[in-house]
GROMACS .gro file of C-alpha atoms in nm:
model
  488
    1MET     CA    1   8.353  -0.734  -1.626
    2LYS     CA    2   8.609  -1.003  -1.539
    3PHE     CA    3   8.950  -0.903  -1.411
    4LEU     CA    4   9.256  -1.116  -1.481
    5ILE     CA    5   9.531  -1.065  -1.226
    6TYR     CA    6   9.848  -1.241  -1.118
    7LEU     CA    7   9.814  -1.404  -0.777
    8PRO     CA    8  10.009  -1.675  -0.593
    9LEU     CA    9   9.785  -1.981  -0.576
   10ILE     CA   10   9.865  -2.184  -0.268
   11PHE     CA   11   9.755  -2.543  -0.302
   12LEU     CA   12   9.751  -2.638   0.062
   13ALA     CA   13   9.712  -3.006  -0.016
   14THR     CA   14  10.057  -3.024  -0.179
   15GLY     CA   15  10.235  -2.730  -0.022
   16CYS     CA   16  10.347  -2.590  -0.359
   17THR     CA   17  10.318  -2.228  -0.472
   18THR     CA   18  10.283  -2.127  -0.836
   19LEU     CA   19  10.229  -1.798  -1.016
   20SER     CA   20   9.922  -1.821  -1.237
   21VAL     CA   21   9.679  -1.608  -1.429
   22VAL     CA   22   9.350  -1.639  -1.246
   23ASP     CA   23   8.998  -1.526  -1.327
   24THR     CA   24   8.891  -1.416  -0.978
   25THR     CA   25   8.526  -1.395  -1.076
   26ALA     CA   26   8.516  -1.760  -1.182
   27ASP     CA   27   8.752  -1.953  -0.957
   28PRO     CA   28   8.561  -2.044  -0.638
   29ARG     CA   29   8.878  -2.083  -0.432
   30PHE     CA   30   8.926  -1.708  -0.417
   31LEU     CA   31   8.566  -1.638  -0.329
   32ILE     CA   32   8.582  -1.907  -0.059
   33ARG     CA   33   8.909  -1.763   0.074
   34ASP     CA   34   8.758  -1.415   0.084
   35ALA     CA   35   8.453  -1.542   0.272
   36PHE     CA   36   8.665  -1.705   0.542
   37ASN     CA   37   8.878  -1.388   0.565
   38ASP     CA   38   8.577  -1.185   0.675
   39PRO     CA   39   8.718  -0.920   0.915
   40LYS     CA   40   8.433  -0.976   1.162
   41LEU     CA   41   8.602  -1.304   1.252
   42ASP     CA   42   8.968  -1.197   1.243
   43HIS     CA   43   8.990  -1.275   1.614
   44ALA     CA   44   8.871  -1.635   1.571
   45HIS     CA   45   9.018  -1.956   1.431
   46TRP     CA   46   8.889  -2.129   1.119
   47GLY     CA   47   8.952  -2.489   1.026
   48VAL     CA   48   8.827  -2.575   0.678
   49LYS     CA   49   8.852  -2.856   0.428
   50ILE     CA   50   8.654  -2.898   0.105
   51GLU     CA   51   8.732  -3.203  -0.107
   52SER     CA   52   8.587  -3.360  -0.420
   53LEU     CA   53   8.442  -3.705  -0.374
   54ALA     CA   54   8.492  -3.766  -0.746
   55ASP     CA   55   8.870  -3.730  -0.773
   56GLY     CA   56   9.001  -3.626  -0.430
   57LYS     CA   57   9.085  -3.273  -0.547
   58ILE     CA   58   9.115  -3.026  -0.258
   59TRP     CA   59   8.901  -2.724  -0.341
   60TYR     CA   60   9.009  -2.532  -0.032
   61GLN     CA   61   9.166  -2.599   0.306
   62ARG     CA   62   9.278  -2.395   0.600
   63ASN     CA   63   9.422  -2.531   0.925
   64ALA     CA   64   9.274  -2.863   0.817
   65ASN     CA   65   9.507  -3.072   1.034
   66ARG     CA   66   9.472  -2.858   1.346
   67MET     CA   67   9.264  -2.960   1.646
   68PHE     CA   68   8.929  -2.790   1.707
   69MET     CA   69   8.645  -2.829   1.955
   70PRO     CA   70   8.377  -2.989   1.736
   71ALA     CA   71   8.066  -2.920   1.947
   72SER     CA   72   7.791  -3.141   1.798
   73ASN     CA   73   8.007  -3.238   1.502
   74GLN     CA   74   8.126  -3.494   1.759
   75LYS     CA   75   7.801  -3.677   1.686
   76ILE     CA   76   7.938  -3.757   1.341
   77LEU     CA   77   8.204  -3.972   1.507
   78THR     CA   78   7.961  -4.132   1.752
   79SER     CA   79   7.690  -4.207   1.496
   80ALA     CA   80   7.931  -4.339   1.235
   81ALA     CA   81   8.088  -4.574   1.491
   82ALA     CA   82   7.747  -4.695   1.612
   83LEU     CA   83   7.623  -4.760   1.258
   84HIS     CA   84   7.950  -4.931   1.168
   85VAL     CA   85   7.941  -5.166   1.469
   86LEU     CA   86   7.570  -5.223   1.537
   87GLY     CA   87   7.419  -5.183   1.191
   88PRO     CA   88   7.092  -5.009   1.104
   89GLU     CA   89   6.871  -5.300   1.220
   90PHE     CA   90   6.993  -5.306   1.581
   91ARG     CA   91   6.714  -5.272   1.839
   92TYR     CA   92   6.712  -5.220   2.215
   93THR     CA   93   6.517  -5.468   2.429
   94THR     CA   94   6.333  -5.394   2.754
   95ARG     CA   95   6.198  -5.683   2.960
   96LEU     CA   96   5.950  -5.708   3.245
   97TRP     CA   97   5.999  -5.993   3.490
   98ARG     CA   98   5.811  -6.120   3.790
   99ARG     CA   99   5.979  -6.203   4.118
  100GLY     CA  100   5.704  -6.400   4.284
  101GLU     CA  101   5.413  -6.624   4.194
  102ILE     CA  102   5.091  -6.535   4.018
  103GLU     CA  103   4.791  -6.645   4.223
  104GLY     CA  104   4.468  -6.575   4.045
  105PRO     CA  105   4.456  -6.204   3.962
  106VAL     CA  106   4.749  -6.120   4.194
  107LEU     CA  107   5.123  -6.114   4.133
  108ARG     CA  108   5.251  -6.183   4.483
  109GLY     CA  109   5.590  -6.021   4.452
  110ASP     CA  110   5.779  -5.754   4.269
  111LEU     CA  111   5.768  -5.661   3.901
  112ILE     CA  112   6.114  -5.582   3.767
  113VAL     CA  113   6.174  -5.381   3.451
  114LYS     CA  114   6.523  -5.418   3.303
  115GLY     CA  115   6.649  -5.222   3.003
  116ASN     CA  116   6.967  -5.168   2.806
  117GLY     CA  117   6.930  -4.800   2.715
  118ASP     CA  118   6.626  -4.770   2.486
  119PRO     CA  119   6.585  -4.390   2.437
  120THR     CA  120   6.262  -4.408   2.235
  121PHE     CA  121   5.993  -4.380   2.504
  122TYR     CA  122   5.901  -4.037   2.372
  123ASP     CA  123   5.654  -3.879   2.133
  124ARG     CA  124   5.916  -3.878   1.859
  125PHE     CA  125   5.839  -4.251   1.831
  126HIS     CA  126   5.495  -4.285   1.992
  127ASP     CA  127   5.177  -4.078   2.001
  128ASP     CA  128   5.236  -4.049   2.375
  129PRO     CA  129   5.552  -4.133   2.572
  130ARG     CA  130   5.341  -4.360   2.796
  131ALA     CA  131   5.199  -4.560   2.504
  132PRO     CA  132   5.436  -4.858   2.561
  133PHE     CA  133   5.350  -4.852   2.934
  134ARG     CA  134   4.979  -4.867   2.851
  135ALA     CA  135   5.043  -5.157   2.615
  136TRP     CA  136   5.229  -5.338   2.893
  137ALA     CA  137   4.939  -5.279   3.132
  138GLN     CA  138   4.702  -5.425   2.873
  139ARG     CA  139   4.926  -5.730   2.838
  140LEU     CA  140   4.928  -5.785   3.216
  141LEU     CA  141   4.551  -5.761   3.221
  142GLU     CA  142   4.538  -6.019   2.942
  143LEU     CA  143   4.752  -6.245   3.161
  144GLY     CA  144   4.491  -6.201   3.432
  145ILE     CA  145   4.704  -5.979   3.659
  146ARG     CA  146   4.502  -5.706   3.824
  147ARG     CA  147   4.712  -5.646   4.131
  148ILE     CA  148   5.084  -5.637   4.196
  149ASP     CA  149   5.136  -5.717   4.562
  150GLY     CA  150   5.489  -5.580   4.569
  151ASN     CA  151   5.712  -5.309   4.423
  152ILE     CA  152   5.794  -5.201   4.070
  153ILE     CA  153   6.174  -5.205   4.058
  154GLY     CA  154   6.382  -5.046   3.786
  155ASP     CA  155   6.696  -5.250   3.718
  156ASP     CA  156   6.937  -5.016   3.537
  157ASN     CA  157   7.250  -5.220   3.604
  158SER     CA  158   7.309  -5.285   3.235
  159TYR     CA  159   7.489  -4.950   3.252
  160ASP     CA  160   7.715  -4.803   3.516
  161ASP     CA  161   7.614  -4.492   3.711
  162GLN     CA  162   7.819  -4.234   3.519
  163ARG     CA  163   7.521  -4.044   3.379
  164TYR     CA  164   7.685  -3.722   3.259
  165GLY     CA  165   7.954  -3.649   3.005
  166TYR     CA  166   8.311  -3.568   3.107
  167GLY     CA  167   8.362  -3.197   3.166
  168TRP     CA  168   7.996  -3.097   3.149
  169ALA     CA  169   7.928  -2.775   3.339
  170LEU     CA  170   7.704  -2.762   3.645
  171ASN     CA  171   7.521  -2.451   3.526
  172TYR     CA  172   7.337  -2.624   3.239
  173LEU     CA  173   7.262  -2.968   3.385
  174ASP     CA  174   6.900  -2.863   3.442
  175THR     CA  175   6.837  -2.818   3.068
  176TRP     CA  176   6.710  -3.078   2.819
  177TYR     CA  177   7.030  -3.091   2.617
  178ALA     CA  178   7.227  -3.203   2.925
  179ALA     CA  179   6.983  -3.473   3.038
  180GLU     CA  180   7.131  -3.777   3.209
  181SER     CA  181   7.163  -4.106   3.025
  182GLY     CA  182   7.102  -4.453   3.162
  183ALA     CA  183   6.975  -4.804   3.100
  184LEU     CA  184   6.613  -4.701   3.166
  185GLN     CA  185   6.505  -4.379   2.991
  186PHE     CA  186   6.163  -4.218   2.963
  187ASN     CA  187   6.057  -3.899   2.783
  188GLU     CA  188   6.421  -3.842   2.688
  189ASN     CA  189   6.486  -3.778   3.059
  190TYR     CA  190   6.331  -3.433   3.062
  191LEU     CA  191   5.990  -3.261   3.057
  192ASP     CA  192   5.832  -3.058   2.781
  193LEU     CA  193   5.653  -2.771   2.954
  194THR     CA  194   5.400  -2.571   2.754
  195PHE     CA  195   5.349  -2.215   2.879
  196THR     CA  196   5.017  -2.053   2.789
  197PRO     CA  197   5.013  -1.681   2.881
  198PRO     CA  198   4.679  -1.540   2.995
  199THR     CA  199   4.495  -1.275   2.797
  200SER     CA  200   4.476  -1.035   3.092
  201LEU     CA  201   4.651  -0.961   3.421
  202ASP     CA  202   4.364  -1.100   3.629
  203GLN     CA  203   4.422  -1.450   3.490
  204ASP     CA  204   4.698  -1.701   3.561
  205LEU     CA  205   4.980  -1.837   3.351
  206THR     CA  206   4.917  -2.203   3.265
  207ILE     CA  207   5.212  -2.445   3.272
  208THR     CA  208   5.135  -2.788   3.129
  209PRO     CA  209   5.389  -3.074   3.136
  210ASN     CA  210   5.364  -3.327   2.854
  211VAL     CA  211   5.371  -3.600   3.122
  212GLU     CA  212   5.177  -3.562   3.445
  213SER     CA  213   5.346  -3.726   3.743
  214ALA     CA  214   5.400  -3.687   4.115
  215TYR     CA  215   5.771  -3.738   4.051
  216PHE     CA  216   5.836  -3.365   4.002
  217GLN     CA  217   5.697  -3.037   4.128
  218ILE     CA  218   5.665  -2.711   3.935
  219HIS     CA  219   5.681  -2.381   4.121
  220ASN     CA  220   5.555  -2.080   3.927
  221LYS     CA  221   5.723  -1.757   4.043
  222THR     CA  222   5.676  -1.561   3.722
  223LYS     CA  223   5.525  -1.214   3.703
  224LEU     CA  224   5.282  -1.099   3.437
  225SER     CA  225   5.328  -0.782   3.235
  226THR     CA  226   5.141  -0.599   2.963
  227GLU     CA  227   5.452  -0.411   2.845
  228GLU     CA  228   5.769  -0.611   2.910
  229GLU     CA  229   5.861  -0.892   2.673
  230THR     CA  230   5.867  -1.251   2.799
  231ARG     CA  231   6.193  -1.363   2.955
  232ILE     CA  232   6.188  -1.657   3.190
  233ARG     CA  233   6.436  -1.881   3.365
  234ILE     CA  234   6.381  -2.241   3.466
  235SER     CA  235   6.600  -2.385   3.739
  236ARG     CA  236   6.624  -2.723   3.907
  237PRO     CA  237   6.875  -2.772   4.188
  238PHE     CA  238   7.112  -3.061   4.134
  239ALA     CA  239   6.978  -3.396   4.265
  240SER     CA  240   6.629  -3.246   4.295
  241ASN     CA  241   6.312  -3.245   4.088
  242GLU     CA  242   6.181  -2.918   4.228
  243ILE     CA  243   6.145  -2.708   3.913
  244THR     CA  244   6.116  -2.332   3.960
  245VAL     CA  245   6.002  -2.097   3.685
  246SER     CA  246   6.080  -1.726   3.733
  247GLY     CA  247   6.091  -1.409   3.523
  248ILE     CA  248   5.842  -1.208   3.319
  249VAL     CA  249   5.561  -1.334   3.096
  250LYS     CA  250   5.382  -1.092   2.867
  251VAL     CA  251   5.006  -1.140   2.860
  252GLY     CA  252   4.831  -1.207   2.532
  253THR     CA  253   5.133  -1.365   2.365
  254PRO     CA  254   5.144  -1.710   2.198
  255SER     CA  255   5.218  -2.028   2.387
  256PHE     CA  256   5.580  -2.143   2.405
  257GLU     CA  257   5.773  -2.444   2.528
  258ARG     CA  258   6.072  -2.508   2.752
  259SER     CA  259   6.225  -2.842   2.853
  260PRO     CA  260   6.403  -2.887   3.188
  261SER     CA  261   6.583  -3.213   3.257
  262ILE     CA  262   6.485  -3.464   3.524
  263TYR     CA  263   6.710  -3.605   3.794
  264ASN     CA  264   6.743  -3.987   3.817
  265PRO     CA  265   6.585  -4.118   3.494
  266THR     CA  266   6.539  -4.468   3.638
  267LEU     CA  267   6.318  -4.352   3.923
  268PHE     CA  268   6.127  -4.123   3.686
  269TYR     CA  269   6.071  -4.421   3.456
  270VAL     CA  270   5.934  -4.660   3.720
  271THR     CA  271   5.729  -4.389   3.893
  272VAL     CA  272   5.545  -4.309   3.570
  273LEU     CA  273   5.519  -4.682   3.493
  274LYS     CA  274   5.350  -4.742   3.830
  275GLU     CA  275   5.119  -4.444   3.779
  276THR     CA  276   5.027  -4.568   3.430
  277PHE     CA  277   4.949  -4.921   3.556
  278GLU     CA  278   4.725  -4.778   3.825
  279ALA     CA  279   4.548  -4.554   3.574
  280GLN     CA  280   4.486  -4.864   3.359
  281GLY     CA  281   4.325  -5.052   3.648
  282ILE     CA  282   4.617  -5.248   3.792
  283GLU     CA  283   4.659  -5.196   4.166
  284VAL     CA  284   5.017  -5.170   4.292
  285THR     CA  285   5.055  -5.209   4.667
  286GLY     CA  286   5.427  -5.135   4.680
  287LYS     CA  287   5.652  -4.853   4.565
  288ALA     CA  288   5.841  -4.748   4.254
  289ILE     CA  289   6.207  -4.818   4.332
  290ASP     CA  290   6.545  -4.767   4.163
  291CYS     CA  291   6.741  -5.086   4.232
  292ASP     CA  292   7.039  -4.870   4.332
  293ASP     CA  293   6.839  -4.752   4.633
  294LEU     CA  294   6.812  -5.105   4.772
  295THR     CA  295   7.067  -5.218   5.029
  296SER     CA  296   7.169  -5.511   4.815
  297TRP     CA  297   7.045  -5.596   4.469
  298SER     CA  298   7.102  -5.913   4.277
  299PHE     CA  299   6.854  -6.033   4.021
  300GLN     CA  300   6.910  -6.344   3.813
  301PRO     CA  301   6.588  -6.396   3.617
  302LYS     CA  302   6.462  -6.728   3.490
  303GLU     CA  303   6.300  -6.755   3.150
  304LYS     CA  304   5.972  -6.873   3.304
  305ASP     CA  305   5.947  -6.543   3.492
  306LEU     CA  306   5.951  -6.326   3.178
  307LEU     CA  307   5.621  -6.142   3.139
  308ILE     CA  308   5.685  -5.892   2.858
  309SER     CA  309   5.962  -5.825   2.606
  310HIS     CA  310   5.960  -5.492   2.423
  311GLU     CA  311   6.178  -5.396   2.125
  312SER     CA  312   6.269  -5.043   2.022
  313PRO     CA  313   6.251  -4.904   1.669
  314ARG     CA  314   6.553  -4.970   1.444
  315LEU     CA  315   6.884  -4.798   1.514
  316ALA     CA  316   6.848  -4.616   1.180
  317ALA     CA  317   6.539  -4.436   1.315
  318ILE     CA  318   6.711  -4.359   1.645
  319LEU     CA  319   7.014  -4.215   1.467
  320LYS     CA  320   6.787  -3.994   1.261
  321GLY     CA  321   6.645  -3.847   1.583
  322LEU     CA  322   7.000  -3.802   1.710
  323MET     CA  323   7.140  -3.627   1.404
  324LYS     CA  324   6.842  -3.425   1.285
  325ARG     CA  325   6.769  -3.267   1.623
  326SER     CA  326   7.122  -3.304   1.762
  327GLN     CA  327   7.002  -3.503   2.062
  328ASN     CA  328   7.286  -3.526   2.314
  329MET     CA  329   7.131  -3.796   2.531
  330TYR     CA  330   7.101  -4.030   2.234
  331ALA     CA  331   7.469  -3.983   2.155
  332GLU     CA  332   7.579  -4.048   2.513
  333THR     CA  333   7.356  -4.355   2.522
  334LEU     CA  334   7.509  -4.495   2.204
  335VAL     CA  335   7.864  -4.482   2.338
  336ARG     CA  336   7.749  -4.684   2.639
  337THR     CA  337   7.547  -4.914   2.412
  338LEU     CA  338   7.864  -5.007   2.224
  339SER     CA  339   8.020  -5.107   2.555
  340TRP     CA  340   7.710  -5.305   2.657
  341HIS     CA  341   7.702  -5.474   2.318
  342ARG     CA  342   8.062  -5.590   2.363
  343SER     CA  343   8.072  -5.679   2.733
  344GLY     CA  344   7.723  -5.673   2.881
  345LEU     CA  345   7.795  -5.356   3.079
  346GLY     CA  346   7.749  -5.009   2.938
  347SER     CA  347   8.017  -4.767   3.049
  348TYR     CA  348   8.159  -4.457   2.887
  349GLU     CA  349   8.523  -4.560   2.921
  350ARG     CA  350   8.467  -4.899   2.760
  351GLY     CA  351   8.238  -4.742   2.502
  352ARG     CA  352   8.503  -4.490   2.406
  353ALA     CA  353   8.744  -4.775   2.338
  354GLU     CA  354   8.483  -4.931   2.108
  355VAL     CA  355   8.438  -4.600   1.925
  356GLU     CA  356   8.814  -4.561   1.882
  357THR     CA  357   8.842  -4.913   1.743
  358ALA     CA  358   8.562  -4.847   1.495
  359LEU     CA  359   8.710  -4.514   1.387
  360ALA     CA  360   9.050  -4.677   1.337
  361GLU     CA  361   8.883  -4.920   1.097
  362MET     CA  362   8.749  -4.617   0.911
  363GLY     CA  363   9.084  -4.442   0.879
  364ILE     CA  364   9.122  -4.227   1.194
  365ASP     CA  365   9.413  -4.339   1.409
  366PRO     CA  366   9.375  -4.361   1.791
  367GLY     CA  367   9.564  -4.096   1.982
  368THR     CA  368   9.523  -3.835   1.708
  369TYR     CA  369   9.203  -3.681   1.851
  370ALA     CA  370   9.028  -3.647   2.189
  371PHE     CA  371   8.696  -3.829   2.225
  372MET     CA  372   8.581  -3.719   2.570
  373ASP     CA  373   8.204  -3.748   2.535
  374GLY     CA  374   7.966  -3.878   2.271
  375SER     CA  375   7.771  -3.560   2.201
  376GLY     CA  376   8.022  -3.273   2.184
  377LEU     CA  377   7.883  -3.085   2.483
  378THR     CA  378   8.217  -3.099   2.661
  379ARG     CA  379   8.494  -2.856   2.569
  380TYR     CA  380   8.752  -3.135   2.602
  381ASP     CA  381   8.669  -3.295   2.267
  382LEU     CA  382   8.923  -3.224   1.992
  383VAL     CA  383   8.921  -3.330   1.628
  384SER     CA  384   9.044  -3.185   1.297
  385PRO     CA  385   8.851  -3.092   0.981
  386ASP     CA  386   9.070  -3.340   0.793
  387GLN     CA  387   8.961  -3.623   1.024
  388ILE     CA  388   8.594  -3.537   0.988
  389VAL     CA  389   8.629  -3.526   0.609
  390THR     CA  390   8.808  -3.862   0.618
  391LEU     CA  391   8.518  -4.012   0.813
  392LEU     CA  392   8.252  -3.854   0.589
  393LYS     CA  393   8.430  -3.991   0.281
  394ARG     CA  394   8.442  -4.337   0.437
  395MET     CA  395   8.071  -4.325   0.513
  396ARG     CA  396   8.003  -4.224   0.151
  397GLN     CA  397   8.173  -4.548   0.047
  398SER     CA  398   8.004  -4.756   0.318
  399ASP     CA  399   7.738  -5.020   0.264
  400HIS     CA  400   7.532  -4.803   0.501
  401TRP     CA  401   7.552  -4.493   0.281
  402GLU     CA  402   7.179  -4.463   0.210
  403THR     CA  403   7.102  -4.489   0.582
  404TRP     CA  404   7.378  -4.240   0.665
  405LYS     CA  405   7.264  -3.995   0.401
  406ASP     CA  406   6.910  -4.009   0.539
  407LEU     CA  407   7.032  -3.909   0.887
  408GLN     CA  408   7.180  -3.574   0.790
  409PRO     CA  409   6.989  -3.247   0.837
  410ILE     CA  410   6.896  -3.098   0.499
  411ALA     CA  411   6.944  -2.726   0.434
  412GLY     CA  412   6.615  -2.539   0.427
  413VAL     CA  413   6.419  -2.859   0.488
  414ASP     CA  414   6.458  -3.023   0.828
  415GLY     CA  415   6.653  -3.072   1.148
  416THR     CA  416   6.897  -2.810   1.269
  417LEU     CA  417   6.931  -2.677   0.911
  418LYS     CA  418   6.558  -2.625   0.858
  419ASN     CA  419   6.582  -2.246   0.867
  420ARG     CA  420   6.916  -2.205   0.692
  421MET     CA  421   7.001  -2.148   0.324
  422LYS     CA  422   6.635  -2.121   0.229
  423GLU     CA  423   6.562  -2.001  -0.126
  424THR     CA  424   6.922  -2.062  -0.234
  425ALA     CA  425   7.083  -2.328  -0.452
  426ALA     CA  426   7.202  -2.494  -0.130
  427ALA     CA  427   6.847  -2.560  -0.007
  428GLY     CA  428   6.758  -2.927  -0.043
  429ASN     CA  429   7.117  -2.989  -0.153
  430VAL     CA  430   7.342  -2.951   0.151
  431ARG     CA  431   7.327  -3.239   0.401
  432ALA     CA  432   7.533  -3.157   0.706
  433LYS     CA  433   7.567  -3.173   1.084
  434THR     CA  434   7.570  -2.852   1.281
  435GLY     CA  435   7.765  -2.792   1.601
  436THR     CA  436   7.731  -2.519   1.862
  437ILE     CA  437   7.865  -2.455   2.210
  438SER     CA  438   7.982  -2.122   2.351
  439ASN     CA  439   8.229  -1.956   2.109
  440VAL     CA  440   8.220  -2.259   1.876
  441ARG     CA  441   8.031  -2.306   1.548
  442CYS     CA  442   8.080  -2.600   1.313
  443LEU     CA  443   7.918  -2.750   1.005
  444SER     CA  444   8.031  -3.065   0.822
  445GLY     CA  445   7.873  -3.273   0.550
  446TYR     CA  446   7.805  -3.297   0.178
  447VAL     CA  447   7.717  -3.059  -0.106
  448THR     CA  448   7.674  -3.111  -0.482
  449THR     CA  449   7.779  -2.852  -0.740
  450ALA     CA  450   7.569  -2.745  -1.038
  451ASP     CA  451   7.784  -2.987  -1.242
  452GLU     CA  452   7.669  -3.274  -1.016
  453GLU     CA  453   8.011  -3.306  -0.856
  454GLU     CA  454   7.982  -3.428  -0.498
  455LEU     CA  455   8.195  -3.248  -0.241
  456VAL     CA  456   8.259  -3.325   0.123
  457PHE     CA  457   8.340  -3.044   0.366
  458SER     CA  458   8.412  -2.956   0.725
  459PHE     CA  459   8.392  -2.598   0.857
  460MET     CA  460   8.507  -2.551   1.218
  461LEU     CA  461   8.515  -2.214   1.392
  462ASN     CA  462   8.659  -2.181   1.743
  463GLY     CA  463   8.708  -1.879   1.965
  464HIS     CA  464   8.455  -1.650   1.799
  465LEU     CA  465   8.303  -1.363   1.996
  466THR     CA  466   8.029  -1.277   1.751
  467SER     CA  467   7.686  -1.433   1.707
  468SER     CA  468   7.628  -1.776   1.561
  469ARG     CA  469   7.425  -1.603   1.291
  470SER     CA  470   7.733  -1.414   1.173
  471ALA     CA  471   7.932  -1.737   1.147
  472ASP     CA  472   7.644  -1.909   0.969
  473ALA     CA  473   7.627  -1.628   0.713
  474ILE     CA  474   7.982  -1.712   0.604
  475THR     CA  475   7.946  -2.090   0.582
  476ASP     CA  476   7.605  -2.062   0.415
  477LYS     CA  477   7.749  -1.820   0.160
  478VAL     CA  478   8.027  -2.067   0.076
  479LEU     CA  479   7.786  -2.358   0.044
  480THR     CA  480   7.557  -2.155  -0.181
  481LEU     CA  481   7.857  -2.065  -0.395
  482LEU     CA  482   7.955  -2.432  -0.424
  483SER     CA  483   7.598  -2.534  -0.503
  484GLU     CA  484   7.585  -2.279  -0.788
  485TYR     CA  485   7.931  -2.347  -0.928
  486SER     CA  486   7.967  -2.487  -1.277
  487GLU     CA  487   8.269  -2.510  -1.504
  488LYS     CA  488   8.047  -2.524  -1.811
   0.00000   0.00000   0.00000
């Protein structure tokens, strides 16, 4: 049964109030309002905007012009700016140079590897993160080089040494999502550790890193149990690569994975590069060195000294890895890449200026938001739902729309939305970016109604004390409602 009642409809887009007869079972605005009025979140702050891409009609908005911490919705700003400035075909280039002469099978001098931020030396792009290193070794062997009588030096001076985001907390810097960024990056600057519990107490827990190297050490201080459930902690003191695993592991349970970050990505990179060369039959008499550890470093290469030039996959593929998985290091790298692209030096401060210029060209005025890191991990970022919707609308009209659309996680299908909205009308329909830090939950993107009307939305929740699952239940309910809605 449908109930017709008199209610004041508040059209927040225009500020007017009218008294109308409303069918509350048919008009989605009331169902959306009721969802966001869930008493479980009375203590928190919602920012919401839902707008039609067809005619600009505001379906619902709430605190749409207020500032909210966006968490990983910040990546929408970073990725849109990068795509706008660099284009989908942009590629990073890494070059290997010799500093010395080649005499027969010997390079008498150092081998220098210089990069500009390529984040793709990882199994997301290769069968093995070391695959490019093996290809380089093969190329050196083809050139007749079987011994490097010198050091392997990582030149990371394309970027400055500010490797963390502004306001990042010390207590999570040892986790994968807070990995450092830099001009030379390998294995996304962390390790993937696979834990294989034994089948009985008289056996040992096996911990297998996806990359073997002498660069780090793993200390197993876990205890085995037949009754207690697995709960472990991985810690790595700041400026150290001593990784300690502690806690309880239940025997007979399936394998699982954890990913601690690595300190000093440049030195990690060249250490594994040296180890890979040696494993491929190239002797290296010197050391793996970060150029910053040398007393003075100045390298002005000549074209004749170039040995190898390596290009990354397209930016479109990199952005997909960034958005689908919500990869913070990629986002931080891209801000610095914009600075490098403009000036030859990657720095966050200069990169932020490039982002702000790009966003201004897309309709978001400088000084109206706080862009304090590229990924959203900091709690100093501030942006409004209205600004995110403005940017999403602009990207829908962009020449890069098909690329942009392909980057977004799809409800019930992939990325950070893989396990949400399954078996609903929103599955396979909603394309949106998630965002989570402590007490913050956000979701912004696109949804199409049953009438094929495209909508753009931004849901931002700050200050909640409940679980992320409770917040997700509300936004997923609204998106399912929108996906099912038809005026026919």
